Amino acid sequence: MGSIQASKTNQRSVFESAPYIPPDLIFEVTKNYLADSDPKKVNVGAGTYRDENGQPWVLPSVRMAKSLIADCGHEYLPIAGLKSFRTGVTELVFHDTTALRNDCIASCQSLSGTGALHLAALALKKANASNGEVYITDPTWSNHELLFESLNFVVHKMPYYKNSAFDFDGYMESLKAAIPGSAIVLHTCAHNPTGCDPSQAQWKEIASVVQERQLFPIFDSAYLGFNSGSVDADAWALKYFIEECNIEAAVALSFAKSMGLYGERTGMVAFVTRSPEMAVNLNSILENVQRATVSSPVAYGSHIVSTVLNNPDIKDQWAKDLVTMSSRIQAMRQKLYDELVRLQTPGDWSPIIRQSGMFGYTGISPAQIKHMQDKYHIYMADTSRISIAGLNDKNVEYFAMAIDSTVRNIQ
Ligand code: LMR
C-alpha cells in the first residue's frame, strides 16, 4: 500500500511549470473589504453602484420588468441572442443614425461588456479586418490588456493622463504614429479609471487622425446613460464617428452599470458597416465566434433589458433611474470636494469635480492607499482610483477626514 502511494507521489505532473497568476487586484479589494468587520469600513474599490445607504440598488425599472417576466423558461436563446433584446438595444443606441436606417448594423448579444469586447476582437480577426495590433490608453480598465493579449493581439499603450487631466498632446502624438490597420479602444464616456474624457473638440481631432491612420475604433461603451443620465448625450463621441465621419466601428455595450445587472452578464456588440450585405456577413461571423466561445448567451438578463426597452412606461422609469444614479454620484463628488476644501487638505482636489462618471482619480501614493486601508478601513484600487458610488451622506465626511489625515502624515 505504502509503496503504491510513494510511487503515485513520485510521478511527474504536467503542471510542474504552471505559474501562479495573481488575480486582478480590483476583485481582491472587494474580498478584503468583505472580510473586514470594522463598522466604519468603506468600499470605494470596484465600480458597482451603491445607494445612499451603501447598499446595492435594484433599479425600480428593473423591478417592474422582473414582475412582468415572471417566467422566461429554460430554453436556449438563439446563438446571436434574444431578438427583441438586440433590436431594442440597437434602436436605443443607434436610433438617429443613417447606419440603422440603411440596415448596416450587425449585432450579437454578449456576456456583458467583456464578452462584447471579446466578440469584437474575434470577429475582427475572422473578418480579415485586423492586423493583430490594438491601441489602448495608459492607464485603462485593467481587463483591456489581458483580454486583447489573451487573443494574441499586440497591445500598444498610449499616454492618457498628465497633471490630473487628459493628456491630449501625448495621446495625439502617439495616435499619429499608430500602425495603419490597427484597432483602437476608445472609452465612449466616463474614462475608466481616470474619469477624464476628451472634449467634443478633442474628439473631432481624434476622429480625423483615426481616419487618416485607417484605425478601426472599438468603442468600449460600458457607461451609456449612467454617466450623465442620458444615453444620447453619453453616446455623443461614437455617433460623431459613425454619423458625421462615416467611420466603421465596433461598439461594446453593457447593462451592468446602466441597469444594475452586474451578475446577469448582459451586453451586446454591434458592428457599424458600410452596406447591408456586409452587415449580413458580420452577423454570420459574430454567430460563428459566439458559438465557438460560449455557444449561446444568457437568457434572463436579456429578457429584463428587452422588457425595459420595449415597454414605454418602464422605459420612462429607467430614464428616471439613470438620473437618480448619475446625480447621486455627481452630488457625492461635490460633497467630497467641499469637505476637502473645508479641511484645507493639502493638494489640488478640483479634478474630483471636473472628472465625470463613476470614478475619481485621487493621485495618492501606494503608502497612503495602504494607510487608508490599515488605519481607516477604506478600500480602494491600487491605482488610487476611487469609485465615487461607494460614498454617501453617512461616510463622505469620514472618507474626507481619512484622506486629509493620510496626506498630512504619510508620504
Ligand atoms: C471596475 O472597473 O471596477 C468594474 O468595471 C469592475 C471590473 O470588472 O473591473
Short mmCIF file of C-alpha atoms and ligand atoms in Angstrom, two decimals:
data_model
loop_
_atom_site.label_atom_id
_atom_site.label_comp_id
_atom_site.label_asym_id
_atom_site.label_seq_id
_atom_site.Cartn_x
_atom_site.Cartn_y
_atom_site.Cartn_z
CA MET A 1 0.00 0.00 0.00
CA GLY A 2 2.75 2.39 1.16
CA SER A 3 4.85 1.72 -1.92
CA ILE A 4 1.88 2.32 -4.25
CA GLN A 5 1.35 5.72 -2.60
CA ALA A 6 5.04 6.54 -2.77
CA SER A 7 5.14 5.70 -6.47
CA LYS A 8 2.00 7.83 -7.01
CA THR A 9 3.60 10.86 -5.36
CA ASN A 10 6.84 10.35 -7.30
CA GLN A 11 5.07 10.62 -10.65
CA ARG A 12 5.80 13.68 -12.74
CA SER A 13 2.97 16.20 -13.05
CA VAL A 14 2.18 18.02 -16.30
CA PHE A 15 1.59 21.09 -14.11
CA GLU A 16 5.15 21.33 -12.74
CA SER A 17 5.85 24.52 -14.62
CA ALA A 18 2.35 26.01 -14.33
CA PRO A 19 2.82 29.53 -12.98
CA TYR A 20 0.73 31.15 -10.27
CA ILE A 21 -1.04 34.12 -11.86
CA PRO A 22 -2.10 36.78 -9.34
CA PRO A 23 -5.80 37.70 -9.59
CA ASP A 24 -6.97 41.12 -10.78
CA LEU A 25 -6.37 43.32 -7.75
CA ILE A 26 -9.75 45.05 -8.05
CA PHE A 27 -11.51 41.83 -7.04
CA GLU A 28 -9.04 41.42 -4.15
CA VAL A 29 -10.11 44.84 -2.86
CA THR A 30 -13.74 43.65 -2.64
CA LYS A 31 -12.64 40.41 -0.97
CA ASN A 32 -10.60 42.29 1.65
CA TYR A 33 -13.43 44.75 2.25
CA LEU A 34 -15.93 41.93 2.81
CA ALA A 35 -13.55 40.22 5.27
CA ASP A 36 -13.17 43.42 7.37
CA SER A 37 -15.56 43.52 10.35
CA ASP A 38 -15.00 47.18 11.25
CA PRO A 39 -18.35 49.04 11.16
CA LYS A 40 -16.72 52.17 9.70
CA LYS A 41 -15.35 50.34 6.64
CA VAL A 42 -15.84 51.98 3.24
CA ASN A 43 -15.56 50.32 -0.18
CA VAL A 44 -14.57 52.66 -2.98
CA GLY A 45 -12.88 49.87 -4.95
CA ALA A 46 -14.83 48.04 -7.67
CA GLY A 47 -17.13 50.02 -9.92
CA THR A 48 -20.52 48.93 -8.64
CA TYR A 49 -23.29 51.42 -7.89
CA ARG A 50 -24.40 51.75 -4.27
CA ASP A 51 -27.42 53.69 -2.96
CA GLU A 52 -27.42 56.39 -0.24
CA ASN A 53 -27.19 53.63 2.40
CA GLY A 54 -24.19 51.98 0.74
CA GLN A 55 -26.34 49.09 -0.49
CA PRO A 56 -26.64 47.54 -3.98
CA TRP A 57 -29.61 49.13 -5.78
CA VAL A 58 -32.19 47.17 -7.74
CA LEU A 59 -33.49 49.79 -10.16
CA PRO A 60 -37.29 50.39 -9.89
CA SER A 61 -37.49 49.91 -13.68
CA VAL A 62 -35.78 46.54 -13.36
CA ARG A 63 -38.20 45.52 -10.57
CA MET A 64 -41.12 46.43 -12.85
CA ALA A 65 -39.64 44.41 -15.72
CA LYS A 66 -39.00 41.39 -13.49
CA SER A 67 -42.61 41.36 -12.29
CA LEU A 68 -43.80 41.23 -15.91
CA ILE A 69 -41.40 38.47 -16.94
CA ALA A 70 -42.36 36.05 -14.14
CA ASP A 71 -41.02 33.03 -16.05
CA CYS A 72 -38.89 33.13 -19.19
CA GLY A 73 -38.40 29.37 -19.32
CA HIS A 74 -35.14 27.48 -19.56
CA GLU A 75 -34.65 27.01 -23.29
CA TYR A 76 -31.52 28.07 -25.18
CA LEU A 77 -31.54 31.51 -26.75
CA PRO A 78 -30.58 31.76 -30.43
CA ILE A 79 -26.79 31.93 -30.89
CA ALA A 80 -26.89 35.70 -31.55
CA GLY A 81 -29.17 36.29 -28.57
CA LEU A 82 -32.76 37.33 -27.87
CA LYS A 83 -34.11 39.09 -30.96
CA SER A 84 -36.24 41.66 -29.07
CA PHE A 85 -33.19 42.49 -26.92
CA ARG A 86 -30.96 43.03 -29.95
CA THR A 87 -33.46 45.22 -31.79
CA GLY A 88 -34.31 47.16 -28.61
CA VAL A 89 -30.66 47.85 -27.82
CA THR A 90 -29.78 48.70 -31.43
CA GLU A 91 -32.69 51.16 -31.55
CA LEU A 92 -31.67 52.65 -28.16
CA VAL A 93 -28.11 53.39 -29.22
CA PHE A 94 -28.37 53.97 -32.98
CA HIS A 95 -31.95 55.30 -33.37
CA ASP A 96 -30.88 58.50 -35.12
CA THR A 97 -28.21 57.11 -37.44
CA THR A 98 -28.04 56.53 -41.18
CA ALA A 99 -26.37 53.18 -40.48
CA LEU A 100 -29.52 51.89 -38.74
CA ARG A 101 -31.87 53.30 -41.38
CA ASN A 102 -29.81 51.52 -44.06
CA ASP A 103 -29.58 48.17 -42.22
CA CYS A 104 -25.80 48.45 -41.90
CA ILE A 105 -25.56 47.32 -38.26
CA ALA A 106 -24.66 43.77 -37.21
CA SER A 107 -25.21 42.74 -33.60
CA CYS A 108 -24.79 39.88 -31.16
CA GLN A 109 -25.76 39.52 -27.51
CA SER A 110 -22.72 39.07 -25.29
CA LEU A 111 -21.58 38.23 -21.78
CA SER A 112 -21.68 41.86 -20.68
CA GLY A 113 -19.04 44.39 -21.79
CA THR A 114 -16.11 41.98 -21.50
CA GLY A 115 -17.89 39.45 -23.73
CA ALA A 116 -18.72 42.21 -26.21
CA LEU A 117 -15.05 43.24 -26.47
CA HIS A 118 -14.07 39.60 -26.81
CA LEU A 119 -16.54 39.02 -29.67
CA ALA A 120 -15.44 42.27 -31.34
CA ALA A 121 -11.78 41.18 -31.28
CA LEU A 122 -12.51 37.66 -32.52
CA ALA A 123 -14.86 38.90 -35.25
CA LEU A 124 -12.32 41.46 -36.47
CA LYS A 125 -9.78 38.68 -36.93
CA LYS A 126 -12.25 36.32 -38.64
CA ALA A 127 -13.37 39.14 -40.95
CA ASN A 128 -9.74 39.66 -42.06
CA ALA A 129 -10.12 43.21 -40.79
CA SER A 130 -7.29 43.18 -38.24
CA ASN A 131 -3.52 43.41 -38.46
CA GLY A 132 -3.31 41.91 -34.95
CA GLU A 133 -2.37 45.21 -33.29
CA VAL A 134 -4.50 47.17 -30.83
CA TYR A 135 -4.04 50.52 -29.07
CA ILE A 136 -5.30 51.09 -25.54
CA THR A 137 -4.90 54.02 -23.14
CA ASP A 138 -2.38 54.12 -20.29
CA PRO A 139 -3.95 53.84 -17.76
CA THR A 140 -7.06 51.94 -18.71
CA TRP A 141 -9.51 49.40 -17.32
CA SER A 142 -7.35 46.51 -16.08
CA ASN A 143 -9.05 43.96 -18.33
CA HIS A 144 -8.26 45.62 -21.69
CA GLU A 145 -4.65 44.50 -21.85
CA LEU A 146 -5.37 40.99 -20.52
CA LEU A 147 -8.27 40.45 -22.91
CA PHE A 148 -6.51 41.52 -26.10
CA GLU A 149 -3.24 39.78 -25.17
CA SER A 150 -5.10 36.56 -24.49
CA LEU A 151 -6.44 36.77 -28.07
CA ASN A 152 -2.87 37.21 -29.36
CA PHE A 153 -3.14 40.89 -30.20
CA VAL A 154 -0.02 43.02 -29.84
CA VAL A 155 -1.10 45.66 -27.33
CA HIS A 156 0.25 49.23 -27.58
CA LYS A 157 -0.30 51.75 -24.80
CA MET A 158 -0.98 55.42 -25.44
CA PRO A 159 -0.33 58.09 -22.80
CA TYR A 160 -3.65 59.38 -21.44
CA TYR A 161 -3.24 61.19 -18.14
CA LYS A 162 -0.94 64.01 -17.07
CA ASN A 163 -1.19 66.80 -14.48
CA SER A 164 -4.53 65.45 -13.24
CA ALA A 165 -6.14 65.74 -16.69
CA PHE A 166 -6.45 64.10 -20.12
CA ASP A 167 -3.01 64.28 -21.77
CA PHE A 168 -4.32 65.37 -25.17
CA ASP A 169 -0.89 66.23 -26.62
CA GLY A 170 0.73 62.95 -25.55
CA TYR A 171 -2.26 60.99 -26.78
CA MET A 172 -2.33 62.70 -30.18
CA GLU A 173 1.39 62.21 -30.69
CA SER A 174 1.04 58.50 -30.16
CA LEU A 175 -2.17 58.32 -32.26
CA LYS A 176 -0.42 59.99 -35.20
CA ALA A 177 2.28 57.29 -35.07
CA ALA A 178 -0.18 54.36 -34.82
CA ILE A 179 0.33 51.46 -37.25
CA PRO A 180 -2.29 51.69 -40.04
CA GLY A 181 -4.90 48.95 -39.92
CA SER A 182 -4.76 48.58 -36.13
CA ALA A 183 -7.72 48.55 -33.79
CA ILE A 184 -8.02 51.25 -31.14
CA VAL A 185 -10.10 51.02 -27.97
CA LEU A 186 -11.92 54.28 -27.24
CA HIS A 187 -13.84 54.88 -24.00
CA THR A 188 -17.09 56.41 -25.28
CA CYS A 189 -17.59 58.27 -21.98
CA ALA A 190 -16.53 58.14 -18.32
CA HIS A 191 -12.96 57.01 -18.97
CA ASN A 192 -12.07 54.18 -16.60
CA PRO A 193 -10.07 54.76 -14.40
CA THR A 194 -9.36 58.50 -14.72
CA GLY A 195 -12.85 59.99 -15.17
CA CYS A 196 -11.30 62.37 -17.74
CA ASP A 197 -12.93 62.42 -21.19
CA PRO A 198 -11.82 64.32 -24.30
CA SER A 199 -13.86 67.46 -25.05
CA GLN A 200 -16.03 67.42 -28.19
CA ALA A 201 -13.38 69.50 -30.00
CA GLN A 202 -10.71 66.98 -28.98
CA TRP A 203 -12.87 64.03 -30.11
CA LYS A 204 -13.14 65.68 -33.53
CA GLU A 205 -9.35 65.83 -33.82
CA ILE A 206 -9.08 62.22 -32.64
CA ALA A 207 -11.63 61.12 -35.27
CA SER A 208 -9.73 62.82 -38.03
CA VAL A 209 -6.45 61.07 -37.12
CA VAL A 210 -8.26 57.73 -36.70
CA GLN A 211 -9.46 58.19 -40.28
CA GLU A 212 -6.08 59.31 -41.61
CA ARG A 213 -4.26 56.35 -39.99
CA GLN A 214 -7.02 53.90 -41.05
CA LEU A 215 -7.55 52.71 -37.48
CA PHE A 216 -10.58 50.67 -36.51
CA PRO A 217 -12.30 52.04 -33.39
CA ILE A 218 -13.74 49.71 -30.79
CA PHE A 219 -15.93 51.88 -28.56
CA ASP A 220 -15.99 50.50 -25.03
CA SER A 221 -19.42 51.83 -24.08
CA ALA A 222 -19.95 50.39 -20.61
CA TYR A 223 -21.43 53.58 -19.15
CA LEU A 224 -24.02 54.85 -21.65
CA GLY A 225 -26.76 56.65 -19.70
CA PHE A 226 -25.04 56.03 -16.38
CA ASN A 227 -22.57 58.86 -16.88
CA SER A 228 -24.82 61.86 -17.48
CA GLY A 229 -28.31 60.35 -17.12
CA SER A 230 -28.84 60.47 -20.91
CA VAL A 231 -27.88 57.64 -23.28
CA ASP A 232 -27.78 60.01 -26.26
CA ALA A 233 -25.52 62.53 -24.52
CA ASP A 234 -23.16 59.77 -23.38
CA ALA A 235 -23.07 58.26 -26.89
CA TRP A 236 -22.04 61.56 -28.50
CA ALA A 237 -18.49 60.52 -29.42
CA LEU A 238 -19.44 57.28 -31.11
CA LYS A 239 -22.30 58.95 -33.04
CA TYR A 240 -19.87 61.63 -34.19
CA PHE A 241 -17.51 58.98 -35.57
CA ILE A 242 -20.12 56.84 -37.33
CA GLU A 243 -22.59 59.51 -38.43
CA GLU A 244 -20.55 62.67 -39.09
CA CYS A 245 -17.33 60.97 -40.21
CA ASN A 246 -18.82 57.77 -41.67
CA ILE A 247 -16.22 55.65 -39.83
CA GLU A 248 -16.85 51.91 -39.42
CA ALA A 249 -16.66 50.79 -35.80
CA ALA A 250 -17.44 48.17 -33.20
CA VAL A 251 -19.44 49.14 -30.12
CA ALA A 252 -19.22 47.09 -26.91
CA LEU A 253 -22.29 47.63 -24.71
CA SER A 254 -23.06 46.52 -21.19
CA PHE A 255 -26.11 46.78 -18.91
CA ALA A 256 -24.10 46.13 -15.74
CA LYS A 257 -23.88 49.76 -14.65
CA SER A 258 -26.81 51.32 -16.50
CA MET A 259 -29.41 48.77 -15.32
CA GLY A 260 -27.52 47.43 -12.32
CA LEU A 261 -27.38 43.97 -13.98
CA TYR A 262 -23.89 43.07 -12.78
CA GLY A 263 -24.38 39.34 -12.24
CA GLU A 264 -26.66 38.77 -15.22
CA ARG A 265 -23.80 39.38 -17.70
CA THR A 266 -25.96 41.15 -20.26
CA GLY A 267 -24.32 43.08 -23.09
CA MET A 268 -24.19 43.39 -26.84
CA VAL A 269 -21.60 44.00 -29.51
CA ALA A 270 -22.57 45.97 -32.61
CA PHE A 271 -20.60 46.44 -35.81
CA VAL A 272 -21.36 49.51 -37.91
CA THR A 273 -20.56 48.61 -41.53
CA ARG A 274 -20.94 50.29 -44.93
CA SER A 275 -23.63 48.09 -46.50
CA PRO A 276 -26.48 45.71 -45.58
CA GLU A 277 -24.53 42.89 -47.27
CA MET A 278 -21.52 43.50 -45.04
CA ALA A 279 -23.81 43.59 -42.01
CA VAL A 280 -25.21 40.18 -43.01
CA ASN A 281 -21.66 38.80 -43.26
CA LEU A 282 -20.65 40.33 -39.95
CA ASN A 283 -23.74 38.82 -38.31
CA SER A 284 -22.68 35.40 -39.60
CA ILE A 285 -19.14 35.91 -38.26
CA LEU A 286 -20.46 37.03 -34.87
CA GLU A 287 -22.64 33.92 -34.64
CA ASN A 288 -19.65 31.80 -35.57
CA VAL A 289 -17.34 33.26 -32.89
CA GLN A 290 -20.13 33.23 -30.30
CA ARG A 291 -20.75 29.53 -30.99
CA ALA A 292 -17.03 28.77 -30.65
CA THR A 293 -16.75 30.55 -27.30
CA VAL A 294 -19.99 30.37 -25.27
CA SER A 295 -22.33 28.62 -27.74
CA SER A 296 -25.33 30.81 -26.90
CA PRO A 297 -25.78 33.71 -24.47
CA VAL A 298 -27.52 34.08 -21.10
CA ALA A 299 -31.32 34.39 -21.16
CA TYR A 300 -32.61 36.13 -18.04
CA GLY A 301 -30.80 39.47 -18.22
CA SER A 302 -31.69 39.94 -21.87
CA HIS A 303 -35.39 39.42 -21.06
CA ILE A 304 -35.10 42.13 -18.38
CA VAL A 305 -33.39 44.61 -20.74
CA SER A 306 -35.81 43.83 -23.56
CA THR A 307 -38.81 44.39 -21.27
CA VAL A 308 -37.40 47.70 -20.00
CA LEU A 309 -36.65 48.98 -23.50
CA ASN A 310 -39.80 47.74 -25.24
CA ASN A 311 -42.35 48.88 -22.63
CA PRO A 312 -42.82 52.69 -22.71
CA ASP A 313 -43.81 53.06 -19.02
CA ILE A 314 -40.87 51.00 -17.81
CA LYS A 315 -38.53 52.82 -20.19
CA ASP A 316 -39.68 56.15 -18.70
CA GLN A 317 -38.92 54.81 -15.23
CA TRP A 318 -35.45 53.69 -16.42
CA ALA A 319 -34.75 57.23 -17.67
CA LYS A 320 -35.52 58.46 -14.13
CA ASP A 321 -33.35 55.73 -12.60
CA LEU A 322 -30.38 56.81 -14.73
CA VAL A 323 -30.80 60.37 -13.45
CA THR A 324 -31.06 59.11 -9.85
CA MET A 325 -27.76 57.23 -10.13
CA SER A 326 -25.78 59.79 -12.09
CA SER A 327 -26.94 62.75 -9.99
CA ARG A 328 -26.20 60.96 -6.71
CA ILE A 329 -22.64 60.32 -7.90
CA GLN A 330 -22.33 63.94 -9.03
CA ALA A 331 -23.59 65.18 -5.64
CA MET A 332 -21.04 62.98 -3.85
CA ARG A 333 -18.21 64.40 -5.98
CA GLN A 334 -19.21 67.88 -4.90
CA LYS A 335 -19.59 66.91 -1.22
CA LEU A 336 -16.19 65.22 -1.15
CA TYR A 337 -14.56 68.22 -2.78
CA ASP A 338 -16.31 70.73 -0.46
CA GLU A 339 -15.25 68.75 2.58
CA LEU A 340 -11.59 68.56 1.47
CA VAL A 341 -11.62 72.31 0.84
CA ARG A 342 -13.21 72.93 4.27
CA LEU A 343 -10.48 70.81 5.91
CA GLN A 344 -7.84 72.68 3.87
CA THR A 345 -6.39 69.34 2.86
CA PRO A 346 -3.01 69.90 1.16
CA GLY A 347 -3.20 69.49 -2.65
CA ASP A 348 -5.49 70.49 -5.51
CA TRP A 349 -8.70 68.46 -5.28
CA SER A 350 -10.58 70.27 -8.06
CA PRO A 351 -10.05 67.36 -10.54
CA ILE A 352 -12.61 65.45 -8.47
CA ILE A 353 -15.37 67.81 -9.61
CA ARG A 354 -14.02 68.08 -13.16
CA GLN A 355 -13.87 64.30 -13.71
CA SER A 356 -17.06 62.51 -14.67
CA GLY A 357 -18.65 59.10 -14.34
CA MET A 358 -18.28 56.55 -11.64
CA PHE A 359 -14.60 57.01 -10.89
CA GLY A 360 -12.30 59.62 -9.47
CA TYR A 361 -8.53 59.60 -9.57
CA THR A 362 -7.04 60.83 -6.30
CA GLY A 363 -3.33 60.53 -7.13
CA ILE A 364 -2.43 59.40 -3.59
CA SER A 365 0.65 57.18 -3.19
CA PRO A 366 0.72 53.39 -2.60
CA ALA A 367 1.85 54.01 1.02
CA GLN A 368 -1.09 56.36 1.51
CA ILE A 369 -3.52 53.84 -0.03
CA LYS A 370 -2.20 51.20 2.39
CA HIS A 371 -2.56 53.58 5.34
CA MET A 372 -6.17 54.37 4.33
CA GLN A 373 -6.88 50.67 4.48
CA ASP A 374 -4.91 49.77 7.62
CA LYS A 375 -5.96 52.73 9.74
CA TYR A 376 -9.34 53.78 8.35
CA HIS A 377 -10.68 50.55 6.77
CA ILE A 378 -11.09 52.33 3.46
CA TYR A 379 -10.63 50.08 0.40
CA MET A 380 -9.64 51.49 -2.99
CA ALA A 381 -7.90 50.33 -6.18
CA ASP A 382 -4.09 50.21 -6.14
CA THR A 383 -4.09 52.91 -8.85
CA SER A 384 -5.63 55.39 -6.31
CA ARG A 385 -8.88 55.30 -8.29
CA ILE A 386 -11.98 55.62 -6.14
CA SER A 387 -15.49 54.56 -7.05
CA ILE A 388 -17.48 57.66 -6.06
CA ALA A 389 -20.61 55.47 -5.89
CA GLY A 390 -19.20 53.97 -2.67
CA LEU A 391 -19.62 57.34 -0.93
CA ASN A 392 -22.84 58.55 0.68
CA ASP A 393 -24.04 61.18 3.18
CA LYS A 394 -23.12 58.89 6.07
CA ASN A 395 -19.50 58.20 5.10
CA VAL A 396 -18.29 61.06 2.91
CA GLU A 397 -17.07 63.19 5.84
CA TYR A 398 -15.26 60.21 7.35
CA PHE A 399 -13.67 59.49 3.98
CA ALA A 400 -12.54 63.12 3.57
CA MET A 401 -11.14 63.17 7.12
CA ALA A 402 -9.18 59.99 6.37
CA ILE A 403 -7.74 61.46 3.15
CA ASP A 404 -6.87 64.68 4.98
CA SER A 405 -5.07 62.95 7.82
CA THR A 406 -3.34 60.48 5.44
CA VAL A 407 -1.92 63.09 3.07
CA ARG A 408 -0.72 65.20 6.03
CA ASN A 409 1.02 62.31 7.80
CA ILE A 410 2.13 59.77 5.20
CA GLN A 411 4.33 60.44 2.20
C1 LMR B 1 -14.34 48.21 -12.37
O1 LMR B 1 -13.62 48.79 -13.21
O2 LMR B 1 -14.13 48.28 -11.15
C2 LMR B 1 -15.53 47.42 -12.83
O3 LMR B 1 -15.77 47.63 -14.18
C3 LMR B 1 -15.46 46.01 -12.41
C4 LMR B 1 -14.48 45.20 -13.22
O4 LMR B 1 -14.92 44.21 -13.81
O5 LMR B 1 -13.30 45.53 -13.26
#
